[in-house]
mmCIF file of C-alpha atoms and ligand atoms in Angstrom:
data_model
loop_
_atom_site.group_PDB
_atom_site.id
_atom_site.type_symbol
_atom_site.label_atom_id
_atom_site.label_comp_id
_atom_site.label_asym_id
_atom_site.label_seq_id
_atom_site.Cartn_x
_atom_site.Cartn_y
_atom_site.Cartn_z
ATOM 1 C CA MET B 3 110.051 124.369 -55.341
ATOM 2 C CA SER B 4 108.137 127.110 -53.593
ATOM 3 C CA GLU B 5 104.967 125.843 -51.912
ATOM 4 C CA ARG B 6 102.225 127.291 -49.724
ATOM 5 C CA THR B 7 100.886 126.033 -46.448
ATOM 6 C CA PHE B 8 98.436 127.247 -43.846
ATOM 7 C CA THR B 9 98.808 127.569 -40.097
ATOM 8 C CA ILE B 10 96.685 128.477 -37.099
ATOM 9 C CA ILE B 11 98.320 129.757 -33.934
ATOM 10 C CA LYS B 12 95.804 128.123 -31.619
ATOM 11 C CA PRO B 13 93.891 129.682 -28.678
ATOM 12 C CA ASP B 14 96.255 128.346 -25.989
ATOM 13 C CA SER B 15 99.211 130.108 -27.661
ATOM 14 C CA VAL B 16 97.409 133.429 -28.070
ATOM 15 C CA GLU B 17 96.117 133.216 -24.482
ATOM 16 C CA LYS B 18 99.644 132.687 -23.116
ATOM 17 C CA GLY B 19 101.202 135.487 -25.186
ATOM 18 C CA ASN B 20 103.212 133.147 -27.409
ATOM 19 C CA THR B 21 102.005 134.532 -30.772
ATOM 20 C CA GLY B 22 105.077 136.669 -31.462
ATOM 21 C CA LYS B 23 107.523 133.940 -30.442
ATOM 22 C CA ILE B 24 105.812 131.399 -32.705
ATOM 23 C CA ILE B 25 105.752 133.808 -35.670
ATOM 24 C CA ALA B 26 109.470 134.545 -35.106
ATOM 25 C CA HIS B 27 110.150 130.793 -34.918
ATOM 26 C CA LEU B 28 108.402 130.226 -38.267
ATOM 27 C CA GLU B 29 110.214 133.145 -39.917
ATOM 28 C CA GLY B 30 113.473 131.759 -38.512
ATOM 29 C CA GLU B 31 112.715 128.486 -40.306
ATOM 30 C CA GLY B 32 112.522 130.316 -43.625
ATOM 31 C CA PHE B 33 108.767 130.761 -43.997
ATOM 32 C CA THR B 34 107.504 133.958 -45.602
ATOM 33 C CA ILE B 35 104.140 135.220 -44.337
ATOM 34 C CA LEU B 36 101.915 135.825 -47.373
ATOM 35 C CA ALA B 37 98.802 136.776 -45.399
ATOM 36 C CA GLY B 38 97.780 136.744 -41.749
ATOM 37 C CA ARG B 39 95.216 138.027 -39.307
ATOM 38 C CA MET B 40 93.722 137.471 -35.888
ATOM 39 C CA THR B 41 90.221 136.001 -35.796
ATOM 40 C CA HIS B 42 87.882 134.174 -33.451
ATOM 41 C CA LEU B 43 86.502 130.992 -35.017
ATOM 42 C CA SER B 44 82.751 130.481 -34.896
ATOM 43 C CA ARG B 45 81.418 127.066 -33.933
ATOM 44 C CA THR B 46 80.423 126.479 -37.555
ATOM 45 C CA GLN B 47 83.915 127.401 -38.811
ATOM 46 C CA ALA B 48 85.657 125.127 -36.284
ATOM 47 C CA GLN B 49 83.264 122.243 -37.028
ATOM 48 C CA GLY B 50 83.872 122.659 -40.756
ATOM 49 C CA PHE B 51 87.616 123.025 -40.381
ATOM 50 C CA TYR B 52 87.929 119.769 -38.411
ATOM 51 C CA ALA B 53 85.017 117.935 -40.143
ATOM 52 C CA VAL B 54 87.399 115.066 -40.975
ATOM 53 C CA HIS B 55 87.471 114.290 -37.216
ATOM 54 C CA LYS B 56 83.708 114.502 -36.603
ATOM 55 C CA GLU B 57 83.345 110.835 -35.646
ATOM 56 C CA ARG B 58 86.271 110.972 -33.196
ATOM 57 C CA PRO B 59 85.598 111.006 -29.441
ATOM 58 C CA PHE B 60 87.582 114.230 -29.005
ATOM 59 C CA TYR B 61 85.675 116.211 -31.687
ATOM 60 C CA ASN B 62 83.283 118.181 -29.444
ATOM 61 C CA ASP B 63 86.089 119.139 -27.054
ATOM 62 C CA LEU B 64 88.276 120.118 -30.025
ATOM 63 C CA VAL B 65 85.591 122.444 -31.390
ATOM 64 C CA ALA B 66 85.059 123.955 -27.917
ATOM 65 C CA TYR B 67 88.818 124.548 -27.537
ATOM 66 C CA MET B 68 89.290 126.026 -31.012
ATOM 67 C CA THR B 69 86.447 128.501 -30.357
ATOM 68 C CA SER B 70 87.560 129.314 -26.790
ATOM 69 C CA GLY B 71 89.505 132.434 -27.776
ATOM 70 C CA PRO B 72 91.154 134.275 -30.653
ATOM 71 C CA VAL B 73 93.624 132.630 -33.020
ATOM 72 C CA TRP B 74 96.035 133.827 -35.713
ATOM 73 C CA VAL B 75 95.545 132.385 -39.196
ATOM 74 C CA MET B 76 98.387 132.665 -41.713
ATOM 75 C CA ALA B 77 99.278 131.611 -45.249
ATOM 76 C CA LEU B 78 102.987 130.720 -45.417
ATOM 77 C CA GLU B 79 105.405 130.074 -48.250
ATOM 78 C CA ARG B 80 108.818 128.385 -48.685
ATOM 79 C CA ASP B 81 110.189 125.364 -50.532
ATOM 80 C CA GLN B 82 108.604 122.126 -49.263
ATOM 81 C CA ALA B 83 106.352 124.262 -47.044
ATOM 82 C CA VAL B 84 103.882 121.526 -46.078
ATOM 83 C CA PRO B 85 106.302 118.820 -44.854
ATOM 84 C CA THR B 86 108.686 121.411 -43.417
ATOM 85 C CA LEU B 87 105.963 123.039 -41.309
ATOM 86 C CA ARG B 88 104.866 119.619 -40.018
ATOM 87 C CA LYS B 89 108.476 118.935 -38.980
ATOM 88 C CA VAL B 90 108.890 122.365 -37.364
ATOM 89 C CA MET B 91 105.574 121.909 -35.489
ATOM 90 C CA GLY B 92 106.436 118.503 -34.032
ATOM 91 C CA ALA B 93 104.174 115.564 -33.170
ATOM 92 C CA THR B 94 100.481 116.109 -32.357
ATOM 93 C CA ASN B 95 101.139 115.236 -28.711
ATOM 94 C CA PRO B 96 103.735 117.716 -27.355
ATOM 95 C CA ALA B 97 105.019 114.942 -25.057
ATOM 96 C CA ASP B 98 106.108 113.017 -28.170
ATOM 97 C CA ALA B 99 107.414 116.054 -30.094
ATOM 98 C CA ASP B 100 111.126 116.468 -30.831
ATOM 99 C CA GLU B 101 113.154 118.991 -28.838
ATOM 100 C CA GLY B 102 113.033 122.484 -30.308
ATOM 101 C CA THR B 103 109.732 122.015 -32.153
ATOM 102 C CA VAL B 104 106.891 124.509 -31.686
ATOM 103 C CA ARG B 105 104.704 121.955 -29.937
ATOM 104 C CA LYS B 106 107.517 120.854 -27.611
ATOM 105 C CA LEU B 107 108.293 124.476 -26.755
ATOM 106 C CA TYR B 108 104.757 125.844 -26.466
ATOM 107 C CA GLY B 109 102.177 123.006 -26.444
ATOM 108 C CA GLU B 110 100.676 121.796 -23.180
ATOM 109 C CA SER B 111 98.623 118.704 -24.131
ATOM 110 C CA ILE B 112 97.531 116.597 -27.100
ATOM 111 C CA GLU B 113 94.532 118.939 -27.438
ATOM 112 C CA ARG B 114 96.105 122.294 -26.493
ATOM 113 C CA ASN B 115 99.061 121.810 -28.810
ATOM 114 C CA ALA B 116 99.866 125.392 -29.839
ATOM 115 C CA ILE B 117 99.639 125.259 -33.631
ATOM 116 C CA HIS B 118 97.910 123.743 -36.672
ATOM 117 C CA GLY B 119 99.606 122.967 -39.979
ATOM 118 C CA SER B 120 98.102 121.679 -43.221
ATOM 119 C CA ASP B 121 98.737 117.997 -43.933
ATOM 120 C CA SER B 122 98.917 118.254 -47.772
ATOM 121 C CA PRO B 123 99.304 120.939 -50.458
ATOM 122 C CA GLU B 124 95.687 120.241 -51.533
ATOM 123 C CA ASN B 125 94.357 120.849 -48.018
ATOM 124 C CA ALA B 126 96.620 123.892 -47.672
ATOM 125 C CA ALA B 127 94.949 125.462 -50.723
ATOM 126 C CA ILE B 128 91.483 124.687 -49.321
ATOM 127 C CA GLU B 129 92.370 126.050 -45.861
ATOM 128 C CA ILE B 130 93.970 129.223 -47.264
ATOM 129 C CA GLY B 131 90.835 129.768 -49.372
ATOM 130 C CA PHE B 132 88.692 129.313 -46.267
ATOM 131 C CA PHE B 133 90.256 132.391 -44.614
ATOM 132 C CA PHE B 134 91.809 134.614 -47.300
ATOM 133 C CA PRO B 135 90.486 136.060 -50.559
ATOM 134 C CA ALA B 136 92.850 135.610 -53.518
ATOM 135 C CA SER B 137 93.492 139.381 -53.458
ATOM 136 C CA ASP B 138 95.240 139.002 -50.055
ATOM 137 C CA LEU B 139 97.785 136.634 -51.623
ATOM 138 C CA ALA B 140 98.609 138.590 -54.756
HETATM 139 P P1 LIG Z 226 96.348 119.821 -36.700
HETATM 140 O O1 LIG Z 226 95.359 119.236 -37.719
HETATM 141 O O2 LIG Z 226 95.686 120.744 -35.706
HETATM 142 O O3 LIG Z 226 97.541 120.419 -37.375
HETATM 143 P P2 LIG Z 226 97.494 117.216 -36.315
HETATM 144 O O4 LIG Z 226 97.377 117.104 -37.811
HETATM 145 O O5 LIG Z 226 98.848 117.034 -35.711
HETATM 146 O O6 LIG Z 226 96.930 118.613 -35.834
HETATM 147 P P3 LIG Z 226 95.062 115.698 -36.081
HETATM 148 O O7 LIG Z 226 95.045 114.221 -35.952
HETATM 149 O O8 LIG Z 226 94.678 116.313 -37.392
HETATM 150 O O9 LIG Z 226 96.515 116.195 -35.618
HETATM 151 O O10 LIG Z 226 94.143 116.279 -34.928
HETATM 152 C C1 LIG Z 226 93.626 117.610 -34.989
HETATM 153 C C2 LIG Z 226 93.675 118.217 -33.609
HETATM 154 O O11 LIG Z 226 92.754 117.537 -32.772
HETATM 155 C C3 LIG Z 226 95.017 118.092 -32.881
HETATM 156 O O12 LIG Z 226 95.949 119.057 -33.246
HETATM 157 C C4 LIG Z 226 94.588 118.237 -31.444
HETATM 158 O O13 LIG Z 226 94.338 119.614 -31.099
HETATM 159 C C5 LIG Z 226 93.257 117.475 -31.441
HETATM 160 N N1 LIG Z 226 93.436 116.061 -31.088
HETATM 161 C C6 LIG Z 226 93.969 115.080 -31.875
HETATM 162 N N2 LIG Z 226 93.992 113.903 -31.259
HETATM 163 C C7 LIG Z 226 93.445 114.115 -30.025
HETATM 164 C C8 LIG Z 226 93.171 113.287 -28.888
HETATM 165 N N3 LIG Z 226 93.445 111.986 -28.891
HETATM 166 N N4 LIG Z 226 92.606 113.880 -27.803
HETATM 167 C C9 LIG Z 226 92.305 115.191 -27.788
HETATM 168 N N5 LIG Z 226 92.532 116.042 -28.835
HETATM 169 C C10 LIG Z 226 93.096 115.509 -29.927
HETATM 170 MG MG1 LIG Z 227 95.577 117.510 -38.883
#
């Protein structure tokens, strides 16, 4: 069944000129782009987006990294979009990611790991709503 998910092409990817390759990779895996734009997260946005990690030791560095430069935010659609994107992304630490995954190909460290993907359909809906008005998805 068709499902939506949300992705962020993270600052390290944009900085290195990997945006187009990552978008092509996602399209090649059958994702349709419903909405997308470049943006630069504010501190407040990044803190809110990763609020679930606010007690973790890496939280302040994560917020600094996610606000260090522009990102691309996108709403994606395909069947099983959420689990499929997680598989296509690869493990959080690129060193542990399977060959051919986005993080293996383009990530450089557990922090600078190229891409974000929603971890559930519920969070995907929240994250899409955080960046796109419903009129962008019609
Ligand atoms: P994301 O939520 O960005 O898709 P994820 O779900 O694979 O990634 P999370 O556990 O949600 O992983 O961590 C969110 C982000 O925080 C990671 O993608 C990474 O950038 C950073 N991060 C996670 N663990 C660490 C760590 N141990 N040290 C430094 N940064 C980390
Ligand atoms: Mg996560």
